[in-house]
Amino acid sequence: TIPAIVRNLDDEEALEMMIIENLQRKDVNPMEEASAIHSLLKHYGNYSEVALRLGKSSRFVAERDTLNNLHENFQTFLYDGEISLGAAYALAKHSVESQQLILDEYSEIKDGELKMKHWVTNSNLIQACERNACDLTQATFDLEDTSFDKAPACSACQSNTANQPVLFQEGNPTCLDAVCFRIKTKTAFNQQLIQAIEDGKILVLSKWGSLEDPGTEMIIKENGATYINRDNFEYLTKPKAPEAPMTLEEVRKEYMEYN
């Protein structure tokens, strides 16, 4: 005989116990942990309750759960050891659309399979995530605006770090959905452009910024507007003092070789 504890469990309790026991294995893969923790969160509803049952911190639970948002190709790279857990965390905090931008830049098809480019490091991926993080304090649109197509107000969006205090405790509120942020920025700019044209204001645009966008060019043509290309002008940070005119003696010295 062996010592044993017999418990009467319903299906839900049995599933919970099985999940917790699996998470206590030493060889469990982070993605397996993420899936299991997500199942527990569905039952308990918050990080702190799951953390209590697992003997982990709420931050650990939140970070593991974040891996469920990892792009499927990056999940494969994590399984295969091509990217580190730290890089996976950084990527998973961004929207899948933003991750796709990074994937397109840093991966390639090799021997019929998608692989990370040979020179890519985990630091490259983390830095790419940092570049794709958009400071919401610098946004040119209203963070409360709900009129953008299929996009919630930034103030209530889960891609806003301010709405995920367990994962992000410091710094300015930041958008981790670079694709959505850029669409909102461009939409807001076009609205301002149309309003400026209607108000008869002088348009000063840049070839390397606004004018390279086909949408901007179309708005200008449709409204018969004219603009000044600011790239044709030199910008001075301080006014230049006018130069004093040359004296007759100075002119003679300057041009004496011409008689």
Short mmCIF file of C-alpha atoms in Angstrom, two decimals:
data_model
loop_
_atom_site.label_atom_id
_atom_site.label_comp_id
_atom_site.label_asym_id
_atom_site.label_seq_id
_atom_site.Cartn_x
_atom_site.Cartn_y
_atom_site.Cartn_z
CA THR A 1 0.00 0.00 0.00
CA ILE A 2 0.96 3.61 -0.48
CA PRO A 3 -0.22 6.69 1.42
CA ALA A 4 -2.81 8.59 -0.60
CA ILE A 5 -5.32 11.38 -0.28
CA VAL A 6 -8.66 10.75 -1.92
CA ARG A 7 -10.70 13.79 -2.95
CA ASN A 8 -14.06 14.08 -4.56
CA LEU A 9 -13.64 16.60 -7.37
CA ASP A 10 -15.98 17.78 -10.07
CA ASP A 11 -14.72 18.08 -13.67
CA GLU A 12 -13.72 21.73 -13.26
CA GLU A 13 -11.77 21.12 -10.04
CA ALA A 14 -10.05 18.09 -11.56
CA LEU A 15 -9.01 20.14 -14.60
CA GLU A 16 -7.66 22.90 -12.34
CA MET A 17 -5.61 20.44 -10.31
CA MET A 18 -4.22 18.84 -13.45
CA ILE A 19 -3.21 22.24 -14.85
CA ILE A 20 -1.49 23.27 -11.62
CA GLU A 21 0.38 19.96 -11.39
CA ASN A 22 1.56 20.32 -15.00
CA LEU A 23 2.80 23.85 -14.30
CA GLN A 24 4.93 22.53 -11.44
CA ARG A 25 6.95 20.33 -13.80
CA LYS A 26 10.52 21.49 -14.33
CA ASP A 27 10.53 20.93 -18.09
CA VAL A 28 7.35 22.81 -18.94
CA ASN A 29 7.63 25.05 -22.04
CA PRO A 30 6.76 28.75 -21.59
CA MET A 31 4.03 28.50 -24.27
CA GLU A 32 2.51 25.53 -22.44
CA GLU A 33 2.57 27.60 -19.26
CA ALA A 34 0.91 30.47 -21.10
CA SER A 35 -1.91 28.26 -22.34
CA ALA A 36 -2.46 26.71 -18.92
CA ILE A 37 -2.46 30.06 -17.14
CA HIS A 38 -4.94 31.41 -19.65
CA SER A 39 -7.27 28.53 -18.79
CA LEU A 40 -6.98 29.35 -15.08
CA LEU A 41 -7.64 33.03 -15.76
CA LYS A 42 -10.88 32.12 -17.49
CA HIS A 43 -11.96 30.43 -14.27
CA TYR A 44 -10.61 32.85 -11.65
CA GLY A 45 -10.77 36.06 -13.64
CA ASN A 46 -7.70 37.92 -12.35
CA TYR A 47 -3.93 37.62 -12.06
CA SER A 48 -3.72 37.83 -8.29
CA GLU A 49 -6.02 34.86 -7.69
CA VAL A 50 -4.15 32.66 -10.16
CA ALA A 51 -0.81 33.83 -8.75
CA LEU A 52 -1.94 32.85 -5.26
CA ARG A 53 -2.80 29.31 -6.37
CA LEU A 54 0.44 28.87 -8.28
CA GLY A 55 2.69 30.44 -5.68
CA LYS A 56 3.89 32.97 -8.24
CA SER A 57 3.79 36.75 -8.51
CA SER A 58 1.00 38.54 -10.36
CA ARG A 59 3.61 39.90 -12.77
CA PHE A 60 4.81 36.38 -13.60
CA VAL A 61 1.23 35.30 -14.34
CA ALA A 62 0.58 38.44 -16.43
CA GLU A 63 3.76 38.00 -18.48
CA ARG A 64 3.12 34.33 -19.14
CA ASP A 65 -0.45 35.12 -20.19
CA THR A 66 0.88 37.80 -22.55
CA LEU A 67 2.67 35.06 -24.52
CA ASN A 68 -0.75 33.95 -25.77
CA ASN A 69 -0.67 37.13 -27.87
CA LEU A 70 2.63 36.13 -29.50
CA HIS A 71 2.49 35.85 -33.30
CA GLU A 72 2.28 32.19 -34.29
CA ASN A 73 5.58 32.35 -36.18
CA PHE A 74 7.35 33.85 -33.18
CA GLN A 75 5.79 31.10 -31.05
CA THR A 76 7.49 28.58 -33.33
CA PHE A 77 10.79 30.46 -33.03
CA LEU A 78 10.45 30.38 -29.25
CA TYR A 79 9.78 26.64 -29.26
CA ASP A 80 12.80 26.08 -31.53
CA GLY A 81 15.07 28.29 -29.45
CA GLU A 82 15.58 30.87 -32.21
CA ILE A 83 14.44 33.68 -29.92
CA SER A 84 14.77 34.12 -26.17
CA LEU A 85 11.95 34.33 -23.65
CA GLY A 86 12.84 37.99 -23.05
CA ALA A 87 12.46 38.80 -26.75
CA ALA A 88 9.20 36.85 -26.84
CA TYR A 89 7.85 38.90 -23.91
CA ALA A 90 8.78 42.16 -25.66
CA LEU A 91 7.10 41.06 -28.89
CA ALA A 92 3.96 39.62 -27.28
CA LYS A 93 3.15 42.93 -25.59
CA HIS A 94 2.63 44.45 -29.05
CA SER A 95 -0.36 43.86 -31.29
CA VAL A 96 -0.14 40.97 -33.74
CA GLU A 97 -0.19 43.53 -36.57
CA SER A 98 2.84 45.30 -35.11
CA GLN A 99 4.60 41.98 -34.62
CA GLN A 100 3.98 41.24 -38.31
CA LEU A 101 5.92 44.39 -39.25
CA ILE A 102 8.88 43.15 -37.21
CA LEU A 103 8.54 39.63 -38.58
CA ASP A 104 8.62 40.93 -42.16
CA GLU A 105 11.80 42.85 -41.45
CA TYR A 106 13.76 40.22 -39.55
CA SER A 107 12.73 36.88 -41.07
CA GLU A 108 13.20 35.17 -44.43
CA ILE A 109 12.23 32.01 -46.28
CA LYS A 110 15.17 29.58 -46.24
CA ASP A 111 14.96 26.05 -47.67
CA GLY A 112 11.20 26.39 -47.81
CA GLU A 113 10.87 27.40 -44.14
CA LEU A 114 10.45 30.72 -42.38
CA LYS A 115 13.58 31.47 -40.37
CA MET A 116 15.06 34.42 -38.56
CA LYS A 117 17.75 36.12 -40.66
CA HIS A 118 21.18 34.82 -39.66
CA TRP A 119 22.37 38.16 -38.27
CA VAL A 120 19.33 38.86 -36.08
CA THR A 121 19.89 38.86 -32.31
CA ASN A 122 17.41 39.02 -29.46
CA SER A 123 18.60 42.58 -28.85
CA ASN A 124 17.61 43.48 -32.44
CA LEU A 125 14.08 42.25 -31.78
CA ILE A 126 13.78 44.06 -28.44
CA GLN A 127 15.05 47.29 -30.02
CA ALA A 128 12.54 46.89 -32.86
CA CYS A 129 9.78 46.62 -30.26
CA GLU A 130 11.01 49.81 -28.62
CA ARG A 131 10.99 51.63 -31.98
CA ASN A 132 7.41 50.50 -32.62
CA ALA A 133 6.20 51.77 -29.24
CA CYS A 134 4.37 55.10 -29.77
CA ASP A 135 4.34 57.74 -27.03
CA LEU A 136 0.68 58.68 -26.54
CA THR A 137 1.61 62.02 -24.96
CA GLN A 138 2.84 63.02 -28.44
CA ALA A 139 -0.30 61.87 -30.29
CA THR A 140 -1.79 64.41 -32.71
CA PHE A 141 -5.31 62.99 -32.29
CA ASP A 142 -7.80 62.86 -29.42
CA LEU A 143 -7.16 59.82 -27.22
CA GLU A 144 -10.88 59.77 -26.33
CA ASP A 145 -12.00 59.70 -29.98
CA THR A 146 -14.10 56.64 -30.85
CA SER A 147 -14.83 57.63 -34.45
CA PHE A 148 -11.84 55.82 -35.97
CA ASP A 149 -12.88 52.79 -38.01
CA LYS A 150 -12.81 49.56 -35.97
CA ALA A 151 -10.55 51.07 -33.32
CA PRO A 152 -11.44 51.87 -29.70
CA ALA A 153 -10.49 55.08 -27.97
CA CYS A 154 -6.84 54.92 -26.91
CA SER A 155 -7.83 55.76 -23.35
CA ALA A 156 -9.69 52.44 -23.07
CA CYS A 157 -7.52 50.27 -25.36
CA GLN A 158 -5.52 47.32 -24.04
CA SER A 159 -2.64 48.32 -26.31
CA ASN A 160 -2.25 51.40 -24.09
CA THR A 161 0.32 50.55 -21.42
CA ALA A 162 -1.56 52.74 -18.95
CA ASN A 163 -4.33 50.12 -18.99
CA GLN A 164 -1.96 47.30 -18.02
CA PRO A 165 -0.50 48.43 -14.67
CA VAL A 166 0.71 44.92 -13.72
CA LEU A 167 3.00 44.80 -16.76
CA PHE A 168 3.84 48.49 -17.13
CA GLN A 169 4.40 50.49 -13.97
CA GLU A 170 6.55 53.38 -15.15
CA GLY A 171 6.89 55.86 -18.01
CA ASN A 172 4.49 57.70 -20.29
CA PRO A 173 1.37 55.93 -21.58
CA THR A 174 2.50 54.16 -24.74
CA CYS A 175 0.65 52.56 -27.64
CA LEU A 176 1.89 49.06 -28.53
CA ASP A 177 -0.13 48.89 -31.73
CA ALA A 178 2.03 50.87 -34.14
CA VAL A 179 -0.20 50.05 -37.12
CA CYS A 180 -3.31 51.48 -35.46
CA PHE A 181 -1.39 54.49 -34.13
CA ARG A 182 -0.12 55.36 -37.61
CA ILE A 183 -3.57 54.99 -39.15
CA LYS A 184 -5.07 57.30 -36.51
CA THR A 185 -2.24 59.80 -36.97
CA LYS A 186 -2.73 59.87 -40.75
CA THR A 187 -6.52 60.08 -40.49
CA ALA A 188 -6.27 63.00 -38.07
CA PHE A 189 -3.76 64.75 -40.35
CA ASN A 190 -6.03 64.40 -43.39
CA GLN A 191 -8.95 65.82 -41.41
CA GLN A 192 -6.81 68.79 -40.37
CA LEU A 193 -5.61 69.22 -43.95
CA ILE A 194 -9.16 69.35 -45.34
CA GLN A 195 -10.16 71.85 -42.65
CA ALA A 196 -7.12 74.03 -43.42
CA ILE A 197 -8.02 74.03 -47.14
CA GLU A 198 -11.61 75.00 -46.35
CA ASP A 199 -10.37 77.80 -44.10
CA GLY A 200 -8.17 79.14 -46.92
CA LYS A 201 -4.96 78.72 -44.93
CA ILE A 202 -1.53 78.59 -46.57
CA LEU A 203 -0.33 74.98 -46.73
CA VAL A 204 3.33 74.29 -45.97
CA LEU A 205 4.08 70.62 -46.58
CA SER A 206 7.16 68.42 -46.89
CA LYS A 207 8.00 66.06 -49.75
CA TRP A 208 9.66 63.70 -47.25
CA GLY A 209 6.70 63.66 -44.90
CA SER A 210 3.16 64.50 -45.90
CA LEU A 211 3.65 64.78 -49.66
CA GLU A 212 5.00 61.26 -50.06
CA ASP A 213 1.60 59.91 -49.03
CA PRO A 214 -0.76 59.34 -52.01
CA GLY A 215 -3.78 60.16 -49.84
CA THR A 216 -2.47 63.64 -49.09
CA GLU A 217 -1.74 64.30 -52.76
CA MET A 218 -5.28 63.20 -53.68
CA ILE A 219 -6.86 65.53 -51.11
CA ILE A 220 -4.85 68.47 -52.45
CA LYS A 221 -5.82 67.72 -56.07
CA GLU A 222 -9.50 67.09 -55.32
CA ASN A 223 -9.76 70.41 -53.49
CA GLY A 224 -7.72 72.38 -56.02
CA ALA A 225 -5.39 73.53 -53.26
CA THR A 226 -1.88 74.87 -53.65
CA TYR A 227 0.94 74.48 -51.20
CA ILE A 228 4.47 75.55 -50.40
CA ASN A 229 7.09 72.81 -50.36
CA ARG A 230 9.07 73.55 -47.22
CA ASP A 231 11.98 71.44 -48.49
CA ASN A 232 12.78 74.28 -50.91
CA PHE A 233 13.57 76.67 -48.05
CA GLU A 234 16.36 77.01 -45.53
CA TYR A 235 15.21 77.22 -41.92
CA LEU A 236 17.13 79.45 -39.55
CA THR A 237 17.07 78.85 -35.81
CA LYS A 238 18.22 82.44 -35.23
CA PRO A 239 17.85 85.50 -37.47
CA LYS A 240 21.03 86.40 -39.29
CA ALA A 241 22.28 89.92 -38.73
CA PRO A 242 22.67 91.84 -42.00
CA GLU A 243 26.26 92.21 -43.12
CA ALA A 244 27.68 95.73 -43.15
CA PRO A 245 28.38 97.05 -46.69
CA MET A 246 32.02 96.99 -47.81
CA THR A 247 33.92 100.25 -47.83
CA LEU A 248 35.50 101.52 -51.05
CA GLU A 249 38.95 100.59 -49.76
CA GLU A 250 37.76 97.04 -48.93
CA VAL A 251 36.29 96.70 -52.42
CA ARG A 252 39.61 97.77 -53.99
CA LYS A 253 41.55 95.20 -51.94
CA GLU A 254 39.03 92.45 -52.72
CA TYR A 255 39.07 93.04 -56.46
CA MET A 256 42.50 94.59 -57.04
CA GLU A 257 43.62 91.67 -59.20
CA TYR A 258 40.91 92.57 -61.70
CA ASN A 259 42.25 96.15 -62.08
#
